[in-house]
Coordinates of C-alpha atoms in Angstrom, one line a residue:
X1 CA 3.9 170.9 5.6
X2 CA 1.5 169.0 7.1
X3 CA 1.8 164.7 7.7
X4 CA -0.7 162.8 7.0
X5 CA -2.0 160.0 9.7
X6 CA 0.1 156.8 9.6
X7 CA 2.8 158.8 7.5
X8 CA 6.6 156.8 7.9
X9 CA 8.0 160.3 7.9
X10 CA 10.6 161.2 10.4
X11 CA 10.3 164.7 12.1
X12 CA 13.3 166.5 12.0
X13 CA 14.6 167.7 15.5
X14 CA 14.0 170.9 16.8
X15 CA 17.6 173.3 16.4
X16 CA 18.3 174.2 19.9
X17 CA 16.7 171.9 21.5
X18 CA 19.4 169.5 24.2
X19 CA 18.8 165.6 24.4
X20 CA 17.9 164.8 27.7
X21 CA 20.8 162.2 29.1
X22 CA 19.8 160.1 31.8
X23 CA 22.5 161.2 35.5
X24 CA 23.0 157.9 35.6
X25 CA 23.9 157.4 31.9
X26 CA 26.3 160.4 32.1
X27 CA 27.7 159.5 35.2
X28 CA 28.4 156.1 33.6
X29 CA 29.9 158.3 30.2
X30 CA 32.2 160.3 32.7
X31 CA 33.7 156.9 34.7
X32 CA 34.6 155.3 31.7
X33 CA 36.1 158.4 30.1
X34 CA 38.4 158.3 33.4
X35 CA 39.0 155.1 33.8
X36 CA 40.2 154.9 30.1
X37 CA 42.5 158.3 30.5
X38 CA 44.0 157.3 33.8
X39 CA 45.0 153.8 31.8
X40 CA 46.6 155.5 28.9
X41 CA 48.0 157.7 31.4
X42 CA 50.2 154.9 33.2
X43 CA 50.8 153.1 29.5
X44 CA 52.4 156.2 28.2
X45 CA 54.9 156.5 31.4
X46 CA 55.6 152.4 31.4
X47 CA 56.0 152.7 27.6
X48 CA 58.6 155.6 27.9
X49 CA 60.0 154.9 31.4
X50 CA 60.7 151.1 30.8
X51 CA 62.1 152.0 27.1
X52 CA 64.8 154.2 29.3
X53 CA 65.3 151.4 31.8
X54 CA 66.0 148.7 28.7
X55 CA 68.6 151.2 27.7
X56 CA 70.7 151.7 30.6
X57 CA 70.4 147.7 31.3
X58 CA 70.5 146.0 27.6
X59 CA 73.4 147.8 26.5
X60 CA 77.5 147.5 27.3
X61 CA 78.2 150.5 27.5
X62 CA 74.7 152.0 28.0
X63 CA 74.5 155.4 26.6
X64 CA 73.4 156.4 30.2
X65 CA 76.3 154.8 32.0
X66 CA 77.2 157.9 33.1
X67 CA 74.7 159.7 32.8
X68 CA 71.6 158.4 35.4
X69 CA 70.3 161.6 35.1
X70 CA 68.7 161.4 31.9
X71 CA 67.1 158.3 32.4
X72 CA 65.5 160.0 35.3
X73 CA 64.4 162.8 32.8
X74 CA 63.1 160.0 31.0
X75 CA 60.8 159.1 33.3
X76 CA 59.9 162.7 34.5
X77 CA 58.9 163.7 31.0
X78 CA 57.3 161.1 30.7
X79 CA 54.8 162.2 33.8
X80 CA 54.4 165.5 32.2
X81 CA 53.0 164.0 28.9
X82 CA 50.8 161.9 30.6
X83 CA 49.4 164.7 32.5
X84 CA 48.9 166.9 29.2
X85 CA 47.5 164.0 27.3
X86 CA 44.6 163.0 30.3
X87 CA 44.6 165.4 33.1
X88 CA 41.5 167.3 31.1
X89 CA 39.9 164.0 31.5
X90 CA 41.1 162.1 34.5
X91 CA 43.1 164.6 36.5
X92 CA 46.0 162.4 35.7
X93 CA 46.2 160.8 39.2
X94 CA 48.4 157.5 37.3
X95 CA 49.3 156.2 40.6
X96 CA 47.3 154.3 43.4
X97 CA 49.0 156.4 46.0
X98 CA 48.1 159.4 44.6
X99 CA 44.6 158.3 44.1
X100 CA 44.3 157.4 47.9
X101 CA 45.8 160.3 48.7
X102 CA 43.2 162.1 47.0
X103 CA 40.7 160.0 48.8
X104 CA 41.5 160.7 52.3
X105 CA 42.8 164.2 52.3
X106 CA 40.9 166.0 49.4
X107 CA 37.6 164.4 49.0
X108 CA 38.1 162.0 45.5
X109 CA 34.8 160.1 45.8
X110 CA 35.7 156.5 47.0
X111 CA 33.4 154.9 45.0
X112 CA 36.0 155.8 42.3
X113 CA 39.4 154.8 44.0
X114 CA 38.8 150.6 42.6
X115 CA 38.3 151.5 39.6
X116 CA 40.9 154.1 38.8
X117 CA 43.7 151.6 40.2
X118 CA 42.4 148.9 38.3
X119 CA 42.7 150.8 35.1
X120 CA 46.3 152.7 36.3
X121 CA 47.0 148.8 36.6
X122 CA 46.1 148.3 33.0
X123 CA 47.6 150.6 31.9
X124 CA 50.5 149.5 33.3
X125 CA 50.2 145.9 32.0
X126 CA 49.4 147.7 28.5
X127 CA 52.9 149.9 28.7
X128 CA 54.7 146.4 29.4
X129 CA 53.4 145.2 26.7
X130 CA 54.5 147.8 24.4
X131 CA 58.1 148.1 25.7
X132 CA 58.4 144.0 25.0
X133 CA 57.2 144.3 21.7
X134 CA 60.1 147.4 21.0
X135 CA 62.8 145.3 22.9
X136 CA 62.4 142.2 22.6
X137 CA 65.0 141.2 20.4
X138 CA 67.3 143.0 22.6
X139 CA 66.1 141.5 25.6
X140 CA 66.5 138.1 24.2
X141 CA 70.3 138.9 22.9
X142 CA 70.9 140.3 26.3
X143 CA 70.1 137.3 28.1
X144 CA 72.0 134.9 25.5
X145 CA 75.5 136.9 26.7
X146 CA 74.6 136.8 29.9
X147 CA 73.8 132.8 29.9
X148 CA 70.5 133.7 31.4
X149 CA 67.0 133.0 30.6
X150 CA 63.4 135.0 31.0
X151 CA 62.6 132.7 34.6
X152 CA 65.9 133.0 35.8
X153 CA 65.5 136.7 35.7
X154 CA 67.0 137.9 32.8
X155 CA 66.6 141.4 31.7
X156 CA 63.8 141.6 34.6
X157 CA 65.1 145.3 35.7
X158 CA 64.0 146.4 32.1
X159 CA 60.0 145.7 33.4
X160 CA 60.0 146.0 37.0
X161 CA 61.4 147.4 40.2
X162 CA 64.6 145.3 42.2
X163 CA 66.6 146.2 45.2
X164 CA 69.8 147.6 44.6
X165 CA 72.9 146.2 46.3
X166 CA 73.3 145.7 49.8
X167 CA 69.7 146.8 50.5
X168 CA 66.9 144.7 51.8
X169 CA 62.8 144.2 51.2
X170 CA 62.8 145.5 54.7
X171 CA 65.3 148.2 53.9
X172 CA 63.3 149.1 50.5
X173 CA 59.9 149.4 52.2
X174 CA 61.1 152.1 54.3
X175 CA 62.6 154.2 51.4
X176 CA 60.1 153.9 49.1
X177 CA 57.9 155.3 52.5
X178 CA 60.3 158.4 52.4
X179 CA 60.5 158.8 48.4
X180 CA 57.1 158.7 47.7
X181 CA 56.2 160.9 50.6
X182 CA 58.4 163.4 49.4
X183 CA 56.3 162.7 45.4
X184 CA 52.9 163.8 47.1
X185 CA 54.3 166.5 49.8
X186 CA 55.3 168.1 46.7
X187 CA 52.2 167.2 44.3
X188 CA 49.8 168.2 46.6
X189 CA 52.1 171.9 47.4
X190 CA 52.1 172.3 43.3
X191 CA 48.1 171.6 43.2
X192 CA 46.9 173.4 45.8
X193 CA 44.8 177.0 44.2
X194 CA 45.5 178.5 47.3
X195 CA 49.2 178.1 47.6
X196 CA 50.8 181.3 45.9
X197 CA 54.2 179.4 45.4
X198 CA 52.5 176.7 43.3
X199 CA 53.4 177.1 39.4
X200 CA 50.6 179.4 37.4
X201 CA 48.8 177.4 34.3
X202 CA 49.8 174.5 33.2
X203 CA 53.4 174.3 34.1
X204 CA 52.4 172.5 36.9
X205 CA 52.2 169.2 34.9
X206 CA 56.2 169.8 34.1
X207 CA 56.7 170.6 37.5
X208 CA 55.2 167.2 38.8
X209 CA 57.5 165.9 35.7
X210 CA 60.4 167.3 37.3
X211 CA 60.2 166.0 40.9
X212 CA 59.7 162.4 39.6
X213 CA 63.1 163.0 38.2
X214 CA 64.7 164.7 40.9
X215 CA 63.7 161.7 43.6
X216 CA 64.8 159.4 40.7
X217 CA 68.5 161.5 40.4
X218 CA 68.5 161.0 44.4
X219 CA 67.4 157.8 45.3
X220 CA 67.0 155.9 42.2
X221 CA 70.0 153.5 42.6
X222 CA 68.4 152.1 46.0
X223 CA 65.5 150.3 44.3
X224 CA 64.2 151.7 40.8
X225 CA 62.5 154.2 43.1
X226 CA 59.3 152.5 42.0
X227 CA 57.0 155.5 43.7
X228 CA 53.8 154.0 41.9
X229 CA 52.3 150.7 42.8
X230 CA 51.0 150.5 39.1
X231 CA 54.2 151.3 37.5
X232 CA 55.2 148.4 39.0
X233 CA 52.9 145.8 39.5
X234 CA 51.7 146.0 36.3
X235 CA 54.7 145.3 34.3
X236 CA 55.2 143.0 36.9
X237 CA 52.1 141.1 36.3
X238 CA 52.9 141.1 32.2
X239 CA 56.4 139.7 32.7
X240 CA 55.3 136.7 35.1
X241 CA 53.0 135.5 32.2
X242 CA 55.6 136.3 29.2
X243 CA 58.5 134.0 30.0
X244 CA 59.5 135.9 33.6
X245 CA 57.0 133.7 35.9
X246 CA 57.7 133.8 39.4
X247 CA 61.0 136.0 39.2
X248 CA 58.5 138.3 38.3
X249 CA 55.6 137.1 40.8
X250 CA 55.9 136.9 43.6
X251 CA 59.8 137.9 42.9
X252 CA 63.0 136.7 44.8
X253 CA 62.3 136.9 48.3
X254 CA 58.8 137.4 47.7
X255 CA 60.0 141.1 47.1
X256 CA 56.7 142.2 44.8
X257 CA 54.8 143.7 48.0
X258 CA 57.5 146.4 48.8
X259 CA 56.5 148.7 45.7
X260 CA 53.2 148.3 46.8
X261 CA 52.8 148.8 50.4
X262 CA 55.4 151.3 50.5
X263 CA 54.2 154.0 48.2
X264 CA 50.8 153.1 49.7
X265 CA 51.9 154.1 52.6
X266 CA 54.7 157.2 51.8
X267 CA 52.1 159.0 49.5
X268 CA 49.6 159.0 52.8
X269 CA 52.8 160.7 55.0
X270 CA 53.5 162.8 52.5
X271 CA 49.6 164.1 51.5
X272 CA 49.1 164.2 55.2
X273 CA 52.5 166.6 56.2
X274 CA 51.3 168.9 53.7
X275 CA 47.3 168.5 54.6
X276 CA 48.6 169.7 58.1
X277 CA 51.8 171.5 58.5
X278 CA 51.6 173.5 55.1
X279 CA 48.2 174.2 53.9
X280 CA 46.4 175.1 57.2
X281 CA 49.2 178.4 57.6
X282 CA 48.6 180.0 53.8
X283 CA 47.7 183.1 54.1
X284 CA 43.9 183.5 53.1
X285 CA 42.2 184.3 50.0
X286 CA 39.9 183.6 47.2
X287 CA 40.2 181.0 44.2
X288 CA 40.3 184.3 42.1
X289 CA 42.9 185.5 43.5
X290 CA 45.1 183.1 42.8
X291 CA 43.1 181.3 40.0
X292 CA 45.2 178.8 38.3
X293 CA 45.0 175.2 36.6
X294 CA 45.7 172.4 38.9
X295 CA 47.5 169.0 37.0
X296 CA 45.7 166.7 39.7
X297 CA 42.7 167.1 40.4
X298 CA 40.0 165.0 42.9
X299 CA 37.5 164.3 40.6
X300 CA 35.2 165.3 43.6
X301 CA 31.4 165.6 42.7

């Protein structure tokens, strides 16, 4: 059919035939997509890790008095869902550490590190967010027995990280070094394609899931075994502007820096004793040959 000069008629588009997207405009598409995975990521672990912490502090006797072990199963599942939700998306790096792990051993582009901790951050602040509004009544019941209030600490170890007895800021940097070096030793040995002892599929995510747990079953009494900058700090940050103020920020004796720095620092040990102890002495072959999904990926382009 023909149209006529100065016809209103649409043409229809040609079946087949791709829209051309601006780079740009899908590099922008594929940021935000990863951004906004790596902050659900985070939120889902805070939700579901913090929910476990609430129960083994708001409650006399806690259902996992004796039982420590599955609030570190908690936490570790919670990983692992993260991971299945986002890691098609994001690669599911949910930590700062792990992100400049990534960075410095296994080329993640650092253009992207800023914004994928800002959003792991968010997420984090979101997942605080979400545990208050499932606790709060609790919370608040909790701190009338114990004659406290939100600023003077109450129920704090429900949001964020705190040292344990009879160990120091100086004492906690140090361990969180070792724990978290000992998360990314082992992340980066169960994403490597070329390691042949590294889980096939996607079992790695539940792998990852279950070393959170085991360093939580080993050291978690120490400190909250924290392990994740944004699993802290971000709850952290919620709690000083909801009632917890500067128990919160900058925290009693200025403690807020130690689950910071010292995953910061762990996750680089860690990446780097596998980078060059481990990974340079695998025996040689192609991706095909030992072609399997990898829960963490660089995000390298």
């Amino acid at each position: 059919m023909k149209v006529r000069a100065g016809s209103t008629r649409k043409r229809r588009p040609i079946e087949g035939r791709s829209r051309i997207v601006p780079a740009g405009t899908e590099d922008s598409r594929k940021l935000r997509g990863e951004l906004i995975a790596e902050m659900i990521a985070v939120m889902i672990i805070v939700t579901l890790g913090d929910s476990a912490a609430a129960m083994i502090t708001l409650y006399d006797p806690s259902p996992y008095a004796q039982a420590y072990w599955g609030v570190c199963i908690a936490w570790g599942l919670a990983v692992t869902l993260a991971i299945y939700v986002t890691g098609s998306v994001s690669g599911t790096h949910a930590n700062p550490a792990v992100t400049l792990a990534l960075m410095v051993y296994r080329g993640f582009p650092r253009r992207k590190v800023l914004p994928y901790i800002a959003a792991q951050v968010a997420g984090g602040v979101i997942g605080a967010a979400l545990v208050l509004q499932l606790w709060h009544p609790v919370i608040d019941a909790f701190n009338v027995a114990q004659g406290l209030t939100r600023g003077e600490g109450g129920a704090a170890g429900v949001f964020f990280t705190l040292p344990g007895a009879h160990i120091t800021p100086w004492h906690a940097f140090w361990d969180e070094v070792i724990l978290t070096a000992f998360l990314l030793l082992g992340i980066f040995a169960i994403t490597d394609e070329y390691n042949e002892m590294a889980p096939r599929a996607n079992s790695g995510a539940l792998m990852i899931g279950l070393l959170v747990a085991a360093i939580g079953a080993s050291g978690g009494y120490l400190e909250g075994w924290p392990i994740n900058p944004a699993r802290d700090f971000g709850p952290r940050l919620f709690a000083s502007f909801t009632g917890w103020g500067a128990s919160a920020l900058p925290g009693a004796g200025f403690y807020f820096w130690v689950p910071i720095a010292g995953p910061f620092v762990g996750g680089l040990v860690g990446a780097g004793l596998y980078h060059f102890a481990i990974k340079p002495y695998l025996r040689p072959q192609t991706k095909t040959e030992n072609a399997h999904e990898t829960t963490v990926e660089t995000g390298a382009e």
